[in-house]
């Protein structure tokens, strides 16, 4: 077990995330987690992740603050604080901050190796 103070962790811009940044709170590199990664993402106004799929990974997004548009398969929805999004494997999805403040959300991914990061 470990306790992580995320305030000291760096923000990274993953590939395909234009203006969107993530802090990897728990993953294999920093905590030895082999089965999932857990991060907080922050997208400034107009920041986005292009629509994409994951071959085997499932993801859960939990939105903390801000307003955005999400794409899920052929559907499009507006999200904000308290919204949760479950993304099964092979489903096209994307996120864009369409509000007037940072869009902040938690992302859990399992298994973690199906999601590129830098």
PDB file of N, CA and C in Angstrom, residues 40-45 61-69 79-84 96-106:
ATOM      1  N   UNK A  40      -5.936  11.577 -13.212  1.00  0.00           N
ATOM      2  CA  UNK A  40      -6.811  12.739 -13.290  1.00  0.00           C
ATOM      3  C   UNK A  40      -6.431  13.481 -14.563  1.00  0.00           C
ATOM      4  N   UNK A  41      -7.446  13.892 -15.321  1.00  0.00           N
ATOM      5  CA  UNK A  41      -7.211  14.604 -16.577  1.00  0.00           C
ATOM      6  C   UNK A  41      -7.786  16.005 -16.482  1.00  0.00           C
ATOM      7  N   UNK A  42      -7.098  16.935 -17.140  1.00  0.00           N
ATOM      8  CA  UNK A  42      -7.507  18.347 -17.144  1.00  0.00           C
ATOM      9  C   UNK A  42      -7.417  18.856 -18.573  1.00  0.00           C
ATOM     10  N   UNK A  43      -8.544  19.319 -19.101  1.00  0.00           N
ATOM     11  CA  UNK A  43      -8.597  19.862 -20.451  1.00  0.00           C
ATOM     12  C   UNK A  43      -8.983  21.331 -20.361  1.00  0.00           C
ATOM     13  N   UNK A  44      -8.101  22.235 -20.779  1.00  0.00           N
ATOM     14  CA  UNK A  44      -8.477  23.649 -20.802  1.00  0.00           C
ATOM     15  C   UNK A  44      -9.552  23.888 -21.867  1.00  0.00           C
ATOM     16  N   UNK A  45     -10.078  25.079 -21.911  1.00  0.00           N
ATOM     17  CA  UNK A  45     -11.104  25.427 -22.896  1.00  0.00           C
ATOM     18  C   UNK A  45     -10.616  25.040 -24.290  1.00  0.00           C
ATOM     19  N   UNK A  61     -14.784   7.152 -16.973  1.00  0.00           N
ATOM     20  CA  UNK A  61     -14.521   8.571 -16.756  1.00  0.00           C
ATOM     21  C   UNK A  61     -15.522   9.065 -15.714  1.00  0.00           C
ATOM     22  N   UNK A  62     -15.029   9.820 -14.734  1.00  0.00           N
ATOM     23  CA  UNK A  62     -15.902  10.473 -13.756  1.00  0.00           C
ATOM     24  C   UNK A  62     -15.578  11.962 -13.789  1.00  0.00           C
ATOM     25  N   UNK A  63     -16.557  12.784 -14.160  1.00  0.00           N
ATOM     26  CA  UNK A  63     -16.342  14.211 -14.371  1.00  0.00           C
ATOM     27  C   UNK A  63     -16.515  14.984 -13.066  1.00  0.00           C
ATOM     28  N   UNK A  64     -15.508  15.798 -12.746  1.00  0.00           N
ATOM     29  CA  UNK A  64     -15.455  16.530 -11.479  1.00  0.00           C
ATOM     30  C   UNK A  64     -15.892  17.977 -11.642  1.00  0.00           C
ATOM     31  N   UNK A  65     -15.391  18.653 -12.694  1.00  0.00           N
ATOM     32  CA  UNK A  65     -15.745  20.061 -12.900  1.00  0.00           C
ATOM     33  C   UNK A  65     -15.664  20.403 -14.378  1.00  0.00           C
ATOM     34  N   UNK A  66     -16.327  21.492 -14.745  1.00  0.00           N
ATOM     35  CA  UNK A  66     -16.347  21.936 -16.133  1.00  0.00           C
ATOM     36  C   UNK A  66     -17.488  21.294 -16.903  1.00  0.00           C
ATOM     37  N   UNK A  67     -17.546  21.631 -18.193  1.00  0.00           N
ATOM     38  CA  UNK A  67     -18.570  21.111 -19.098  1.00  0.00           C
ATOM     39  C   UNK A  67     -17.890  20.669 -20.377  1.00  0.00           C
ATOM     40  N   UNK A  68     -18.333  19.542 -20.917  1.00  0.00           N
ATOM     41  CA  UNK A  68     -17.727  19.065 -22.150  1.00  0.00           C
ATOM     42  C   UNK A  68     -18.705  18.280 -22.992  1.00  0.00           C
ATOM     43  N   UNK A  69     -18.237  17.930 -24.176  1.00  0.00           N
ATOM     44  CA  UNK A  69     -18.967  17.059 -25.084  1.00  0.00           C
ATOM     45  C   UNK A  69     -18.193  15.757 -25.189  1.00  0.00           C
ATOM     46  N   UNK A  79     -21.568  16.569 -20.852  1.00  0.00           N
ATOM     47  CA  UNK A  79     -21.251  16.065 -19.513  1.00  0.00           C
ATOM     48  C   UNK A  79     -20.791  17.213 -18.623  1.00  0.00           C
ATOM     49  N   UNK A  80     -20.901  16.987 -17.326  1.00  0.00           N
ATOM     50  CA  UNK A  80     -20.448  17.949 -16.335  1.00  0.00           C
ATOM     51  C   UNK A  80     -20.240  17.244 -15.013  1.00  0.00           C
ATOM     52  N   UNK A  81     -20.081  17.999 -13.932  1.00  0.00           N
ATOM     53  CA  UNK A  81     -19.805  17.404 -12.629  1.00  0.00           C
ATOM     54  C   UNK A  81     -20.833  16.330 -12.250  1.00  0.00           C
ATOM     55  N   UNK A  82     -20.318  15.185 -11.789  1.00  0.00           N
ATOM     56  CA  UNK A  82     -21.171  14.082 -11.364  1.00  0.00           C
ATOM     57  C   UNK A  82     -21.519  13.085 -12.447  1.00  0.00           C
ATOM     58  N   UNK A  83     -21.184  13.358 -13.706  1.00  0.00           N
ATOM     59  CA  UNK A  83     -21.461  12.417 -14.786  1.00  0.00           C
ATOM     60  C   UNK A  83     -20.384  11.332 -14.816  1.00  0.00           C
ATOM     61  N   UNK A  84     -20.797  10.111 -15.144  1.00  0.00           N
ATOM     62  CA  UNK A  84     -19.888   8.974 -15.291  1.00  0.00           C
ATOM     63  C   UNK A  84     -20.084   8.381 -16.673  1.00  0.00           C
ATOM     64  N   UNK A  96     -14.233  16.581 -25.553  1.00  0.00           N
ATOM     65  CA  UNK A  96     -13.813  17.953 -25.837  1.00  0.00           C
ATOM     66  C   UNK A  96     -14.372  18.882 -24.769  1.00  0.00           C
ATOM     67  N   UNK A  97     -13.539  19.799 -24.297  1.00  0.00           N
ATOM     68  CA  UNK A  97     -14.005  20.823 -23.371  1.00  0.00           C
ATOM     69  C   UNK A  97     -14.740  21.883 -24.182  1.00  0.00           C
ATOM     70  N   UNK A  98     -16.040  21.957 -24.001  1.00  0.00           N
ATOM     71  CA  UNK A  98     -16.859  22.939 -24.709  1.00  0.00           C
ATOM     72  C   UNK A  98     -17.389  24.012 -23.759  1.00  0.00           C
ATOM     73  N   UNK A  99     -16.891  24.005 -22.524  1.00  0.00           N
ATOM     74  CA  UNK A  99     -17.341  24.973 -21.528  1.00  0.00           C
ATOM     75  C   UNK A  99     -16.428  26.179 -21.439  1.00  0.00           C
ATOM     76  N   UNK A 100     -16.569  26.920 -20.336  1.00  0.00           N
ATOM     77  CA  UNK A 100     -15.799  28.150 -20.154  1.00  0.00           C
ATOM     78  C   UNK A 100     -14.826  28.057 -18.978  1.00  0.00           C
ATOM     79  N   UNK A 101     -14.505  26.831 -18.551  1.00  0.00           N
ATOM     80  CA  UNK A 101     -13.498  26.578 -17.517  1.00  0.00           C
ATOM     81  C   UNK A 101     -12.872  25.210 -17.799  1.00  0.00           C
ATOM     82  N   UNK A 102     -11.813  24.868 -17.080  1.00  0.00           N
ATOM     83  CA  UNK A 102     -11.179  23.565 -17.270  1.00  0.00           C
ATOM     84  C   UNK A 102     -12.188  22.439 -17.054  1.00  0.00           C
ATOM     85  N   UNK A 103     -12.103  21.419 -17.899  1.00  0.00           N
ATOM     86  CA  UNK A 103     -12.867  20.185 -17.735  1.00  0.00           C
ATOM     87  C   UNK A 103     -11.950  19.207 -17.007  1.00  0.00           C
ATOM     88  N   UNK A 104     -12.349  18.775 -15.816  1.00  0.00           N
ATOM     89  CA  UNK A 104     -11.511  17.912 -14.983  1.00  0.00           C
ATOM     90  C   UNK A 104     -12.263  16.613 -14.735  1.00  0.00           C
ATOM     91  N   UNK A 105     -11.575  15.487 -14.957  1.00  0.00           N
ATOM     92  CA  UNK A 105     -12.218  14.193 -14.752  1.00  0.00           C
ATOM     93  C   UNK A 105     -11.191  13.130 -14.393  1.00  0.00           C
ATOM     94  N   UNK A 106     -11.676  12.103 -13.703  1.00  0.00           N
ATOM     95  CA  UNK A 106     -10.871  10.949 -13.313  1.00  0.00           C
ATOM     96  C   UNK A 106     -11.032   9.885 -14.392  1.00  0.00           C
TER      97      UNK A 106
END
